[in-house]
Amino acid sequence: MSVETLQFQGRKAAAELDTRIRVAKAALGKRAVILGHHYQREEVYRHADFHGDSLQLSRAAAELDAEFIVFCGVHFMAEVADILSRPEQKSILPDLQAGCSMADMASIAQVERAWQDLAEVLDPDSELTPVTYVNSSAELKAFCGRHGGTVCTSSNARRILDWGFRQRPKAFFFPDQHLGRWSGHQLGIPLAQMPVWDPELPLGGLTPEEVRNARILLWKGHCSVHQMFQPLHIERWREQHPQGKVIAHPEAAFEVCSMADAVGSTDFILKTVKAAEPGSEWLVGTEINLVSRLAEEVRAEGKTVEFMSPMVCMCSTMFRIDPEQLAITLEELVAGRPRNVIRVEEPTATQARVALQRMLDQS
Ligand code: 13P
Ligand code: SF4
């Protein structure tokens, strides 16, 4: 079979899936709403009723009336939608394999053990505010709810940590050390007072003295996508584009964020580049689907948008939500057979809601 024939068949299959999604969506009407995270591939993203970063989508999930919330994102996002929506609503993840490797880096068993270990050095419940990035399991959010802590996203981490310090003198930040470090740095905390807690080592690999001196304990977790960005990529690009601007997501390493002209959430990145003057040049350090779509959107204004790494690093779990999964999910809803319903059990749901509500109250 020729390449042209294969390409033709591929386009035909894609068009058929697109039509199936539109037909099923129309049949469901207001009963279903599709939420699409900015990292979703274009063929899925275009069908979403609401697009946003994690905070915007959490808010939407709390406010929507639809019977079905179809979450085109990853598992922890669908959990948040279930926790914040009403009991009769159903949160649905089109592919159950769409997890987040960073969220998996802090298990509840490891966190409970860390809290116990810390009790040998200080009184965690009066000295430490646990703050978890929204990229975490519902169990970890519930832990934060039980221990006077809260949740943050990439767009409010600094403000939420500030809230944490008004409750207790220190914070324990899970699971993304980079977001925690960058946010602490923005609050003026020296790097030396933000040691990394390694869950594999006794007392996190720290001395009692280091724990006592810490302002923020940073859980040893990271995003495998954003760790690909390196200061060298920025240096090389700036040599070629002396007038260009660099923008990065705060999940990138501290050295990368420090070199960037601007740092912020996925939505902040989109808004900043879209609002920039025509003809401007941008190097963007976040997931490739967002960067490619943005480059396409602003091309007509003469803006150039380049991906920060020479390697194609995409979030493979976000990419698991494909048009076929979305079509099947919607068609099954039309047929009265909801699949891949994400349900967070009690008491985890109530305790996690406490932590999430503390965040929403501060945002
Ligand atoms: P945002 O909250 O900026 O959308 O980020 C979510 C995420 O998973 C980034 O990797
Ligand atoms: Fe998780 Fe990183 Fe993917 Fe975001 S980009 S969902 S942090 S693995």
XYZ file of C-alpha atoms and ligand atoms in Angstrom:
381
model
C 0.000 0.000 0.000
C 1.381 3.432 -0.903
C 2.168 6.145 1.641
C -0.569 8.323 0.065
C -3.161 5.572 0.538
C -2.131 5.088 4.164
C -2.311 8.830 4.788
C -5.728 9.007 3.152
C -7.017 6.138 5.310
C -5.585 7.790 8.444
C -7.352 11.071 7.666
C -10.609 9.216 6.949
C -10.417 7.317 10.268
C -9.687 10.564 12.134
C -12.644 12.312 10.471
C -14.939 9.393 11.364
C -13.887 9.541 15.013
C -14.409 13.290 15.039
C -17.944 12.795 13.740
C -18.673 10.028 16.278
C -17.613 12.338 19.118
C -19.766 15.205 17.803
C -22.818 12.966 17.340
C -22.548 11.405 20.819
C -21.918 14.786 22.407
C -24.967 16.267 20.711
C -27.091 13.315 21.879
C -25.976 13.891 25.479
C -26.564 17.637 25.335
C -26.306 19.322 28.740
C -26.087 15.976 30.537
C -22.358 15.769 29.849
C -19.607 18.330 29.978
C -16.092 17.731 28.679
C -13.158 19.292 30.530
C -9.861 19.475 28.635
C -6.478 20.146 30.207
C -4.124 22.274 28.100
C -1.820 19.271 27.537
C -4.447 17.317 25.643
C -3.806 16.591 21.981
C -5.631 18.827 19.513
C -8.039 16.090 18.266
C -9.365 15.776 21.840
C -8.887 19.363 23.019
C -11.196 20.769 20.342
C -14.165 18.856 21.794
C -13.804 20.214 25.340
C -16.453 22.609 26.675
C -13.931 24.070 29.121
C -10.160 24.297 28.796
C -7.848 25.236 31.597
C -4.994 24.628 33.967
C -5.489 22.445 37.023
C -6.923 25.223 39.181
C -9.410 26.402 36.569
C -10.584 22.861 35.892
C -10.928 22.127 39.639
C -13.102 25.221 39.971
C -15.174 24.238 36.944
C -15.724 20.754 38.397
C -17.020 22.335 41.622
C -19.467 24.592 39.786
C -20.834 22.476 36.946
C -24.342 21.018 36.948
C -23.868 18.283 34.350
C -24.664 14.691 35.254
C -21.375 13.492 33.695
C -18.026 15.270 33.912
C -15.818 13.728 31.235
C -12.289 14.651 32.232
C -9.753 14.743 29.428
C -6.718 14.973 31.662
C -5.112 12.572 34.137
C -6.346 10.472 37.045
C -5.800 12.914 39.914
C -7.809 15.556 38.016
C -10.787 13.222 37.642
C -10.502 12.429 41.365
C -10.630 16.135 42.199
C -13.701 16.493 39.981
C -15.403 13.651 41.855
C -14.478 15.086 45.265
C -15.708 18.599 44.437
C -18.845 17.689 42.503
C -22.170 16.592 43.970
C -22.718 12.891 44.856
C -25.168 12.322 42.002
C -22.672 13.581 39.392
C -20.196 11.167 37.822
C -16.586 11.978 37.026
C -15.267 9.986 34.084
C -11.723 9.443 32.829
C -11.779 8.170 29.215
C -8.635 6.027 29.772
C -7.909 4.616 33.223
C -4.210 4.328 32.386
C -3.928 8.121 32.225
C -2.051 8.617 35.492
C 0.674 11.063 36.529
C 4.122 9.648 37.309
C 4.834 12.542 39.649
C 1.692 11.841 41.692
C 2.898 8.231 42.082
C 6.144 9.425 43.683
C 4.494 10.102 47.056
C 2.500 7.138 48.344
C 0.355 7.605 51.424
C 2.350 4.893 53.249
C 5.606 6.791 52.630
C 4.061 10.080 53.758
C 2.593 8.583 56.958
C 6.015 7.083 57.745
C 7.728 10.433 57.129
C 5.300 12.152 59.519
C 6.109 9.548 62.191
C 9.870 9.896 61.612
C 9.604 13.656 61.954
C 7.913 13.252 65.337
C 11.329 12.177 66.669
C 12.665 15.664 65.978
C 9.693 18.026 66.246
C 5.918 18.090 66.778
C 4.662 17.835 63.165
C 1.047 18.690 63.937
C 1.945 22.007 65.526
C 5.112 22.882 63.563
C 4.493 21.684 59.977
C 1.768 22.546 57.457
C 1.503 19.736 54.911
C 0.885 21.130 51.422
C 0.392 18.846 48.486
C 0.528 19.834 44.853
C -2.787 18.898 43.216
C -0.761 16.327 41.223
C -1.166 13.767 43.997
C -3.506 10.982 45.074
C -6.776 11.636 46.878
C -5.256 9.796 49.889
C -2.445 12.337 50.122
C -4.917 15.215 49.850
C -6.946 13.580 52.640
C -3.757 13.339 54.739
C -3.276 17.097 54.297
C -6.922 17.677 55.215
C -6.532 15.635 58.447
C -3.330 17.411 59.470
C -4.390 21.030 59.008
C -2.863 21.307 55.555
C -4.043 22.020 52.069
C -3.545 21.616 48.328
C -1.978 23.935 45.768
C -1.649 24.147 42.014
C 1.101 25.637 39.888
C -0.785 28.932 39.723
C -1.280 29.474 43.466
C 1.588 27.567 45.151
C 3.304 30.683 46.454
C 0.100 32.093 47.953
C -0.833 28.736 49.470
C 2.591 28.273 51.049
C 2.273 31.751 52.482
C -1.060 30.659 53.984
C 0.714 27.547 55.348
C 3.282 29.705 57.138
C 0.519 31.690 58.781
C -0.738 28.420 60.317
C 2.603 26.884 61.373
C 6.299 27.864 61.122
C 7.331 25.179 58.629
C 5.849 23.415 55.601
C 6.170 19.928 54.151
C 5.661 20.144 50.380
C 4.641 17.077 48.302
C 5.425 15.659 45.759
C 7.147 18.142 43.409
C 10.391 19.435 44.870
C 10.797 21.894 41.974
C 7.472 23.662 42.410
C 8.065 23.757 46.181
C 11.575 25.173 45.795
C 10.571 27.800 43.239
C 7.584 28.927 45.329
C 9.677 29.036 48.516
C 12.317 31.053 46.671
C 9.624 33.531 45.604
C 8.761 33.922 49.278
C 12.400 34.782 50.010
C 13.347 31.482 51.676
C 17.032 30.574 51.166
C 17.733 27.307 49.325
C 19.660 26.042 52.373
C 16.402 26.115 54.349
C 14.576 23.961 51.794
C 16.237 20.522 52.050
C 14.987 17.556 50.053
C 13.270 14.754 51.970
C 14.188 11.386 50.466
C 11.483 8.884 51.483
C 13.893 5.993 50.931
C 16.253 7.123 53.723
C 15.899 7.289 57.515
C 14.721 10.777 58.531
C 14.549 11.619 54.830
C 18.368 11.514 54.614
C 18.566 14.627 56.825
C 20.170 15.273 60.189
C 17.908 16.387 63.086
C 19.675 19.750 62.850
C 18.777 20.109 59.138
C 15.137 19.286 59.902
C 15.023 21.871 62.706
C 16.588 24.549 60.471
C 14.297 23.847 57.518
C 11.461 26.184 56.550
C 10.196 23.856 53.803
C 10.877 20.133 53.548
C 10.707 19.264 49.839
C 9.528 15.772 48.996
C 11.877 14.060 46.525
C 9.541 14.011 43.523
C 9.609 15.539 40.083
C 7.912 15.566 36.685
C 9.714 13.392 34.161
C 8.611 15.690 31.325
C 9.760 18.997 32.836
C 13.074 17.629 34.120
C 14.173 17.362 30.481
C 14.596 21.129 30.210
C 18.152 22.303 30.904
C 19.868 25.701 31.325
C 22.023 24.812 28.291
C 18.900 24.779 26.093
C 18.140 28.351 27.143
C 21.743 29.528 26.695
C 21.976 28.119 23.162
C 18.609 29.540 22.134
C 19.445 32.993 23.519
C 22.611 33.078 21.428
C 20.431 32.683 18.324
C 17.541 34.834 19.589
C 18.999 37.698 21.656
C 15.617 39.517 21.666
C 13.636 36.370 22.456
C 11.758 35.615 25.677
C 11.876 32.404 27.702
C 8.863 31.134 29.623
C 8.727 27.974 31.745
C 6.373 25.947 33.900
C 7.411 25.859 37.607
C 7.754 22.058 37.452
C 11.017 22.746 35.598
C 14.263 22.731 37.616
C 15.173 25.765 39.720
C 18.086 26.662 37.405
C 15.730 26.736 34.405
C 13.090 28.827 36.206
C 15.800 31.220 37.432
C 16.969 31.826 33.854
C 13.468 32.250 32.393
C 11.884 35.664 31.769
C 8.585 34.374 33.131
C 7.413 31.302 35.076
C 3.841 30.146 35.518
C 1.056 27.636 35.028
C -0.049 26.281 31.670
C -2.753 28.928 31.466
C -0.302 31.691 32.384
C 2.034 30.528 29.598
C -0.771 30.559 27.023
C -2.064 33.981 28.066
C 1.395 35.561 28.222
C 2.436 34.449 24.741
C -0.963 35.267 23.209
C -0.836 38.780 24.701
C 2.750 39.422 23.543
C 3.525 41.844 20.746
C 3.360 40.573 17.152
C 6.665 39.290 15.842
C 7.991 38.291 19.281
C 10.011 35.094 19.735
C 9.408 32.590 22.519
C 11.125 29.558 23.975
C 8.633 27.563 26.024
C 9.441 24.976 28.699
C 6.351 22.865 29.110
C 4.590 19.891 27.503
C 4.848 19.596 23.720
C 1.143 19.384 22.821
C 0.526 22.762 24.439
C 3.607 24.266 22.800
C 2.747 22.966 19.309
C -0.839 24.215 19.499
C 0.291 27.607 20.801
C 2.873 27.919 18.007
C 0.123 27.246 15.488
C -2.297 29.743 17.079
C 0.107 32.698 17.122
C 1.856 32.039 13.802
C -0.470 34.410 11.937
C 0.700 37.286 14.172
C 4.287 36.581 13.169
C 5.174 35.192 16.611
C 7.476 32.199 16.811
C 7.161 29.655 19.587
C 9.791 26.950 20.095
C 9.917 23.979 22.400
C 12.709 24.186 24.991
C 14.241 20.742 24.607
C 15.830 19.214 21.477
C 14.187 15.933 22.583
C 10.452 15.496 22.050
C 9.264 15.096 25.624
C 5.541 14.772 25.945
C 3.357 13.682 28.805
C 2.657 10.129 27.674
C -0.143 9.691 30.201
C -1.997 12.839 29.101
C -1.589 11.501 25.564
C -3.446 8.312 26.472
C -6.741 10.143 26.098
C -7.245 9.712 22.379
C -10.248 10.422 20.119
C -11.221 6.762 20.053
C -11.386 6.518 23.869
C -13.365 9.742 23.957
C -15.791 8.533 21.287
C -16.367 5.205 23.069
C -16.779 6.933 26.441
C -19.446 9.299 25.091
C -21.237 6.577 23.126
C -21.403 4.395 26.230
C -22.943 7.299 28.137
C -25.557 7.686 25.398
C -26.278 3.955 25.756
C -26.719 4.350 29.526
C -23.505 2.461 30.403
C -21.095 4.896 32.091
C -17.561 3.480 32.000
C -14.357 4.498 33.778
C -16.222 6.285 36.549
C -13.772 7.659 39.127
C -15.179 7.439 42.629
C -13.201 8.436 45.733
C -14.415 6.503 48.763
C -15.217 7.882 52.209
C -13.684 9.069 54.485
C -10.942 9.939 51.974
C -13.288 12.083 49.875
C -14.478 14.230 52.803
C -10.966 14.738 54.190
C -9.543 15.570 50.752
C -12.423 18.021 50.216
C -11.405 19.835 53.416
C -7.888 20.287 52.022
C -9.149 21.351 48.582
C -11.667 23.770 50.060
C -8.905 25.462 52.076
C -7.112 26.010 48.753
C -10.201 27.307 46.952
C -10.880 29.702 49.845
C -7.412 31.204 49.342
C -7.503 31.404 45.540
P -1.138 23.308 35.379
O -1.794 23.413 36.712
O -0.203 24.446 35.135
O -2.130 23.119 34.308
O -0.156 22.040 35.398
C -0.599 20.730 35.526
C 0.447 19.771 35.196
O 0.319 18.591 35.372
C 1.690 20.279 34.653
O 2.545 19.236 34.387
Fe 2.239 14.543 35.670
Fe 4.352 15.684 34.472
Fe 2.327 14.699 32.996
Fe 1.991 16.940 34.453
S 3.359 16.655 32.699
S 0.560 15.212 34.317
S 3.257 16.439 36.272
S 3.742 13.511 34.366
